[in-house]
Coordinates of C-alpha atoms in Angstrom, one line a residue:
M171 CA 95.7 119.5 70.2
T172 CA 99.4 119.7 71.1
E173 CA 98.6 121.0 74.5
L174 CA 96.7 117.8 75.4
L175 CA 99.6 115.7 74.1
D176 CA 102.1 117.8 76.1
G177 CA 99.9 117.4 79.2
L178 CA 99.7 113.7 78.8
W179 CA 103.5 113.5 78.4
Q180 CA 104.1 115.6 81.5
G181 CA 101.6 113.7 83.5
S182 CA 103.1 110.4 82.4
L183 CA 106.6 111.5 83.3
W184 CA 105.6 112.8 86.8
L185 CA 103.5 109.6 87.5
A186 CA 106.6 107.6 86.8
V187 CA 108.7 109.8 89.0
A188 CA 106.2 109.6 91.9
A189 CA 105.7 105.9 91.6
L190 CA 109.4 105.2 91.8
L191 CA 109.9 107.6 94.6
L192 CA 107.1 106.1 96.7
A193 CA 108.5 102.6 96.0
A194 CA 111.9 103.8 97.3
L195 CA 110.5 105.5 100.3
R196 CA 107.9 102.9 101.3
P197 CA 110.2 100.9 103.7
L198 CA 111.2 104.1 105.5
L199 CA 107.5 105.2 105.7
V200 CA 106.4 101.8 107.1
R201 CA 109.2 101.8 109.6
L202 CA 108.4 105.3 110.8
G203 CA 104.6 105.3 110.8
G204 CA 103.3 101.9 109.7
V205 CA 101.4 100.8 106.7
A206 CA 98.7 103.5 107.2
L207 CA 101.4 106.2 106.6
A208 CA 102.6 104.4 103.4
Y209 CA 99.0 104.2 102.2
R210 CA 98.4 108.0 102.7
S211 CA 101.6 108.7 100.8
W212 CA 99.8 107.7 97.6
W213 CA 98.0 111.0 97.7
L214 CA 101.2 112.2 95.9
L215 CA 99.9 110.9 92.5
P216 CA 96.6 112.8 92.3
L217 CA 98.2 115.9 93.8
L218 CA 100.9 115.9 91.1
L219 CA 98.3 115.5 88.3
A220 CA 96.2 118.3 89.8
A221 CA 99.2 120.6 90.1
L222 CA 99.9 120.1 86.4
L223 CA 96.4 121.3 85.6
L224 CA 96.9 124.6 87.5
P225 CA 98.0 127.5 85.3
L226 CA 101.1 129.4 86.1
P227 CA 100.4 132.9 87.2
E228 CA 100.9 135.8 84.8
V229 CA 104.2 137.5 85.3
A230 CA 103.8 141.2 84.9
L231 CA 107.4 141.6 84.0
L232 CA 106.9 139.8 80.8
Q233 CA 104.8 142.7 79.5
Q234 CA 107.6 145.2 80.2
V235 CA 110.5 143.3 78.7
P236 CA 111.1 144.1 75.0
S237 CA 110.3 141.0 73.0
L238 CA 111.9 139.9 69.8
P239 CA 110.2 138.8 66.6
L240 CA 109.9 135.0 66.1
T241 CA 112.8 133.7 64.1
V242 CA 112.6 130.4 62.2
V243 CA 115.6 128.5 60.9
P244 CA 115.6 125.3 58.9
G245 CA 115.0 122.2 61.1
A246 CA 113.6 124.3 64.1
A247 CA 112.6 121.9 66.8
G248 CA 109.0 121.7 67.8
G249 CA 107.7 123.2 64.6
L250 CA 104.1 122.8 63.7
S251 CA 103.1 122.5 60.1
G252 CA 100.3 121.1 58.1
E253 CA 102.4 118.0 57.6
S254 CA 102.9 117.3 61.4
L255 CA 99.3 118.0 62.4
P256 CA 97.9 114.7 61.1
W257 CA 100.4 112.8 63.3
A258 CA 99.1 114.7 66.3
R259 CA 95.6 113.9 65.3
L260 CA 96.5 110.2 64.9
L261 CA 98.1 110.2 68.3
L262 CA 95.1 111.8 69.9
L263 CA 92.8 109.4 68.2
A264 CA 94.8 106.4 69.4
W265 CA 94.8 107.8 72.9
A266 CA 91.1 108.4 72.9
L267 CA 90.4 104.9 71.6
G268 CA 92.6 103.5 74.3
V269 CA 90.7 105.5 77.0
G270 CA 87.4 104.2 75.7
I271 CA 88.5 100.6 75.5
S272 CA 90.0 100.8 79.1
L273 CA 86.8 102.4 80.6
L274 CA 84.5 99.9 78.7
R275 CA 86.6 96.9 79.9
D276 CA 86.6 98.0 83.6
L277 CA 82.9 99.1 83.6
R278 CA 81.9 95.8 82.0
A279 CA 83.9 93.9 84.6
Q280 CA 82.2 95.9 87.4
R281 CA 78.8 95.4 85.9
R282 CA 79.4 91.7 85.4
F283 CA 80.4 91.3 89.1
E284 CA 77.4 93.2 90.4
R285 CA 75.0 91.1 88.2
S286 CA 76.6 87.9 89.4
L287 CA 75.7 88.8 93.0
G288 CA 72.0 87.9 92.2
L289 CA 69.3 89.2 94.5
L290 CA 70.4 91.1 97.6
H291 CA 68.7 90.9 100.9
A292 CA 69.2 93.4 103.8
R293 CA 70.6 91.9 107.0
A294 CA 70.1 93.1 110.6
D295 CA 73.8 94.0 110.9
G296 CA 73.5 96.6 108.1
S297 CA 75.1 94.5 105.4
W298 CA 73.5 92.8 102.4
Q299 CA 73.4 89.1 101.6
A300 CA 73.9 88.1 98.0
S301 CA 72.4 85.0 96.3
A302 CA 75.8 84.0 94.8
D303 CA 79.4 84.5 95.8
P304 CA 81.6 85.9 93.0
G305 CA 84.1 87.2 95.5
L306 CA 82.6 88.2 98.8
P307 CA 82.6 89.7 101.4
A308 CA 83.2 93.1 99.8
L309 CA 82.3 96.8 99.7
V310 CA 80.5 97.3 96.5
G311 CA 79.6 100.5 94.7
L312 CA 80.7 104.1 94.6
W313 CA 77.7 106.4 95.1
R314 CA 75.9 104.1 97.6
P315 CA 78.5 101.6 98.7
R316 CA 77.1 98.5 100.4
I317 CA 78.8 95.8 102.4
V318 CA 77.8 92.5 100.6
V319 CA 78.3 89.1 102.1
G320 CA 78.0 85.7 100.5
P321 CA 75.1 83.2 100.9
Q322 CA 77.1 81.0 103.2
F323 CA 78.4 83.9 105.4
D324 CA 76.7 82.8 108.6
Q325 CA 77.7 79.1 108.1
Q326 CA 81.3 79.8 107.1
F327 CA 82.2 82.3 109.8
T328 CA 81.6 82.5 113.6
A329 CA 79.8 85.5 115.1
Q330 CA 83.1 87.0 116.2
E331 CA 84.7 86.5 112.8
Q332 CA 81.7 88.1 111.1
N333 CA 82.1 91.1 113.3
L334 CA 85.8 91.5 112.3
I335 CA 85.0 91.2 108.6
L336 CA 82.2 93.8 108.8
Q337 CA 84.5 96.1 110.8
H338 CA 87.0 95.8 108.0
E339 CA 84.6 96.7 105.3
R340 CA 83.1 99.6 107.3
S341 CA 86.6 100.9 107.7
H342 CA 87.0 100.9 103.9
R343 CA 83.8 102.9 103.6
R344 CA 84.6 105.4 106.4
N345 CA 88.1 106.0 104.9
G346 CA 86.7 106.5 101.4
D347 CA 88.7 103.6 99.9
H348 CA 85.9 103.0 97.4
W349 CA 86.3 106.5 96.0
A350 CA 90.1 105.9 95.8
N351 CA 89.5 102.8 93.7
G352 CA 87.1 104.8 91.4
A353 CA 89.8 107.5 91.0
L354 CA 92.3 104.8 90.2
L355 CA 90.0 103.4 87.5
L356 CA 89.9 106.8 85.8
V357 CA 93.7 107.4 86.1
R358 CA 94.3 103.9 84.6
A359 CA 92.0 104.8 81.7
V360 CA 93.6 108.1 80.9
F361 CA 97.1 106.8 81.2
W362 CA 96.4 103.3 79.8
F363 CA 99.7 103.5 77.8
H364 CA 101.8 104.0 80.9
P365 CA 104.1 101.0 81.5
L366 CA 104.5 101.6 85.3
L367 CA 100.8 102.3 86.1
P368 CA 99.6 98.6 86.4
W369 CA 102.5 97.9 88.8
A370 CA 101.8 101.1 90.8
A371 CA 98.1 100.2 90.9
R372 CA 98.9 96.8 92.4
R373 CA 101.1 98.3 95.1
F374 CA 98.4 100.9 95.9
L375 CA 95.7 98.3 96.4
R376 CA 98.1 96.2 98.5
D377 CA 98.8 99.2 100.8
Q378 CA 95.1 99.9 100.9
E379 CA 94.3 96.4 102.3
L380 CA 97.2 96.5 104.7
A381 CA 96.2 99.9 106.0
C382 CA 92.6 98.8 106.5
D383 CA 93.7 95.7 108.4
A384 CA 95.8 97.9 110.7
R385 CA 92.9 100.3 111.3
T386 CA 90.6 97.4 112.1
I387 CA 92.8 95.6 114.5
A388 CA 94.4 98.6 116.2
P389 CA 91.6 99.0 118.9
Q390 CA 91.6 95.2 119.6
P391 CA 95.2 93.8 119.4
A392 CA 94.2 90.7 121.3
L393 CA 92.2 89.5 118.3
R394 CA 95.2 89.5 115.9
G395 CA 95.3 85.7 115.8
L396 CA 91.6 85.4 115.2
Y397 CA 91.8 88.0 112.5
A398 CA 94.6 86.1 110.7
S399 CA 92.7 82.8 110.9
T400 CA 89.6 84.6 109.4
L401 CA 91.8 85.8 106.5
L402 CA 92.9 82.2 105.9
K403 CA 89.3 80.9 105.8
A404 CA 88.4 82.5 102.4
Q405 CA 90.8 83.7 99.8
L406 CA 90.5 84.9 96.2
V407 CA 93.1 84.2 93.5
H408 CA 92.7 87.9 92.4
P409 CA 90.2 90.7 92.7
V410 CA 87.4 90.4 90.2
A411 CA 86.0 93.9 90.0
P412 CA 87.9 97.2 89.6
A413 CA 85.8 99.3 92.0
V414 CA 85.3 96.8 94.8
C415 CA 87.1 96.6 98.2
H416 CA 87.4 92.8 98.6
W417 CA 87.9 91.2 102.0
R418 CA 89.8 88.4 100.4
S419 CA 93.0 89.2 98.4
Q420 CA 95.4 86.3 97.8
P421 CA 98.4 88.2 96.4
V422 CA 99.0 90.1 99.7
L423 CA 97.9 87.4 102.1
K424 CA 101.5 86.8 103.5
E425 CA 102.0 90.5 104.0
R426 CA 98.7 90.9 105.8
I427 CA 99.5 88.0 108.1
A428 CA 103.0 89.4 108.7
M429 CA 101.6 92.9 109.4
L430 CA 99.3 91.5 112.1
K431 CA 102.3 90.1 114.0
Q432 CA 103.8 93.5 114.3
S433 CA 102.6 94.6 117.7
K434 CA 105.5 97.0 118.4
R435 CA 104.4 100.7 118.5
K436 CA 105.9 102.9 115.9
A437 CA 108.5 105.5 117.0
L438 CA 107.2 108.4 114.9
P439 CA 104.2 110.2 116.4
W440 CA 101.0 110.4 114.4
V441 CA 101.2 114.1 113.8
S442 CA 104.8 113.9 112.7
G443 CA 103.9 111.2 110.2
Q444 CA 101.2 113.4 108.7
V445 CA 103.5 116.4 108.4
L446 CA 106.0 114.1 106.6
V447 CA 103.5 112.9 104.1
V448 CA 102.0 116.4 103.6
G449 CA 105.4 117.9 103.1
L450 CA 106.4 115.2 100.6
C451 CA 103.2 115.6 98.6
A452 CA 103.2 119.4 98.7
G453 CA 106.8 119.7 97.8
M454 CA 106.6 117.3 94.8
A455 CA 103.4 119.0 93.6
A456 CA 105.0 122.4 93.8
V457 CA 108.0 121.1 91.8
A458 CA 105.7 119.6 89.1
W459 CA 103.6 122.8 88.9
A460 CA 106.7 125.0 88.6
S461 CA 108.2 122.7 85.9
Q462 CA 105.6 123.9 83.5
G463 CA 107.3 127.2 83.3
G464 CA 110.6 125.5 82.4
A465 CA 109.0 123.7 79.4
A466 CA 107.4 126.8 78.1
A467 CA 110.0 129.4 79.0
G468 CA 111.6 129.4 75.5
T469 CA 108.4 130.1 73.7
R470 CA 106.6 132.5 76.1
I471 CA 107.1 135.8 74.3
G472 CA 105.1 138.9 73.7
V473 CA 102.8 138.7 70.8
E474 CA 104.1 141.9 69.1
P475 CA 107.5 143.6 68.7
F476 CA 108.2 145.9 71.6
E477 CA 107.7 149.0 69.5
Y478 CA 104.1 148.0 68.8
A479 CA 102.7 146.2 71.8
A480 CA 102.3 148.9 74.4
E481 CA 101.3 151.5 71.7
D482 CA 98.6 149.3 70.2
A483 CA 97.2 148.4 73.6
A484 CA 97.0 152.0 74.6
K485 CA 95.3 153.1 71.4
A486 CA 92.6 150.4 71.9
G487 CA 92.1 151.4 75.5
L488 CA 93.3 148.0 76.8
D489 CA 94.8 147.4 80.2
S490 CA 97.2 144.7 78.8
P491 CA 97.8 143.4 75.2
I492 CA 97.3 139.8 74.1
Q493 CA 100.0 137.4 75.0
V494 CA 100.9 134.0 73.7
D495 CA 101.4 131.1 76.1
K496 CA 102.9 128.6 73.7
M497 CA 104.3 129.7 70.3
P498 CA 106.0 126.8 68.5
P499 CA 107.6 128.0 65.3
P500 CA 106.4 126.8 61.9
S501 CA 108.5 124.4 59.9
Y502 CA 110.7 125.8 57.2
P503 CA 109.1 125.1 53.8
K504 CA 111.1 122.4 52.0
S505 CA 111.2 124.3 48.7
A506 CA 112.3 127.5 50.4
F507 CA 115.1 125.6 52.1
E508 CA 116.3 124.0 48.9
Q509 CA 116.4 127.4 47.2
R510 CA 117.8 129.1 50.3
Q511 CA 115.0 131.6 50.5
V512 CA 114.6 133.9 53.5
G513 CA 112.0 136.5 54.4
V514 CA 109.7 138.1 56.9
V515 CA 106.0 137.6 57.2
N516 CA 103.9 140.1 59.2
L517 CA 100.7 138.6 60.5
R518 CA 97.6 140.2 61.9
I519 CA 95.8 137.8 64.2
E520 CA 92.3 138.4 65.7
V521 CA 91.7 136.7 69.0
D522 CA 88.4 136.5 70.8
A523 CA 87.7 137.0 74.5
Q524 CA 88.2 133.3 75.2
G525 CA 91.7 133.4 73.7
H526 CA 90.9 131.6 70.4
P527 CA 92.3 132.9 67.1
T528 CA 89.3 133.8 64.8
D529 CA 91.2 135.2 61.8
V530 CA 94.8 135.3 60.6
Q531 CA 95.8 137.6 57.8
V532 CA 99.2 138.3 56.1
L533 CA 99.8 142.1 56.2
S534 CA 103.0 142.0 54.3
A535 CA 105.7 139.5 53.2
T536 CA 109.1 140.0 51.7
N537 CA 108.7 136.8 49.6
P538 CA 104.9 136.7 49.0
G539 CA 103.5 133.2 48.8
V540 CA 106.6 131.4 50.0
F541 CA 106.1 131.5 53.8
D542 CA 102.4 132.6 54.0
A543 CA 100.7 129.2 54.4
V544 CA 103.0 127.8 57.1
S545 CA 102.9 131.1 59.0
I546 CA 99.1 131.1 59.0
A547 CA 98.9 127.4 60.1
A548 CA 101.3 128.1 62.9
A549 CA 99.4 131.2 64.2
R550 CA 96.2 129.2 64.3
S551 CA 97.9 126.5 66.5
W552 CA 99.3 129.0 69.0
T553 CA 97.8 129.4 72.5
Y554 CA 96.7 132.9 73.3
R555 CA 95.8 134.9 76.3
P556 CA 93.2 137.5 75.5
A557 CA 93.7 141.2 76.0
R558 CA 92.1 142.7 79.1
K559 CA 90.1 145.9 79.5
N560 CA 88.8 147.1 82.9
G561 CA 90.0 143.8 84.3
K562 CA 87.9 141.6 81.9
P563 CA 89.1 139.6 78.9
V564 CA 88.1 141.2 75.5
A565 CA 88.6 140.5 71.8
G566 CA 91.4 142.1 70.0
A567 CA 94.0 141.9 67.3
V568 CA 97.8 141.7 67.3
R569 CA 100.6 142.0 64.8
I570 CA 103.3 139.3 64.8
P571 CA 106.4 139.3 62.5
I572 CA 107.9 135.9 61.7
T573 CA 111.5 136.0 60.4
Y574 CA 112.7 133.1 58.2
A575 CA 116.5 132.9 58.1
M576 CA 119.1 130.6 56.8
D577 CA 122.0 129.8 59.2
E578 CA 122.9 133.0 61.0
T579 CA 121.5 135.4 58.5
E580 CA 118.3 137.2 59.2
E581 CA 116.2 139.4 57.0
T582 CA 114.9 142.6 58.6
K583 CA 111.8 144.6 57.7

């Protein structure tokens, strides 16, 4: 439960960092490699999210370094208790509800747009002609994207203008922009609470259209004027479907026209531009991936005191004992704090081959009944790595002492 909340927090933080970084670097990227380079730089966002999903490698040294028992003091940060778990559940419920509402809203908008097209008829040029025009021409669909034009397409545009529009939409399809819009829909649903994401999404879609314009006109620069006049012939106030690549997009019309006037060749070679973007994305993704270790370094400890871990693993014929990835301490019981009670609780935790705790027992306690409940609740919330035997994960059991101390005092066993 807390792992998901931690992941959402880290993902939100890195999305904000990436969006602000790209906004700051965009003028430089455009100057060096054009709008196409700026558009490709948006790969940074999905790569950062993917990097956060990758687990950190096991560090063999951790199994050799003597580990200390877990010590709990009053007011320990990050404690998990029965009182805090409902808040985590409420946060997860609110997040899941927001994801569902966001997905439902976007899918309904997409469905409403597709229904408003009416009957579609195949054209000789490979496109489809709709019976109505809710915002066409456009590339519609994800699995089977189709270029759809309006019922007045032939009357509204000349043959040369029609060809430019179809080239534009085919460029969207070849470049996979429809898939990028689908991915954006999912990211906006998962991070619906993120204050910067709507702004970043608008900038992403703007760069997508500018890059598509640049790809379309690059082989035929003499048609820049015609292309600009074609853009002016039909404009939308705003896009009406979340997973549609519209030809018409009013908010970026001025930028699209201005971009068409830039006939000067960029100084940075194409390969150098790709190296720059790949380096930026790979570097930031590596930093985000490595940052997971910094967040968990304080709680990544051996699951038993050093005098037990190696011995117990050897007796059981295990290659390596069970370890705990995240071990937030329990909260100090209020009654024990008021009475200044201290103690040590020795737990025995059974962990299955998937790393899930199946049973938690109190082996001994210096103050029976005082710290037992919070200790068991904490142990059930920890994240475990199963023991390994012959290179495969297996079920096992571990002993973990938890020391409850007041101020600097510490009870020993």
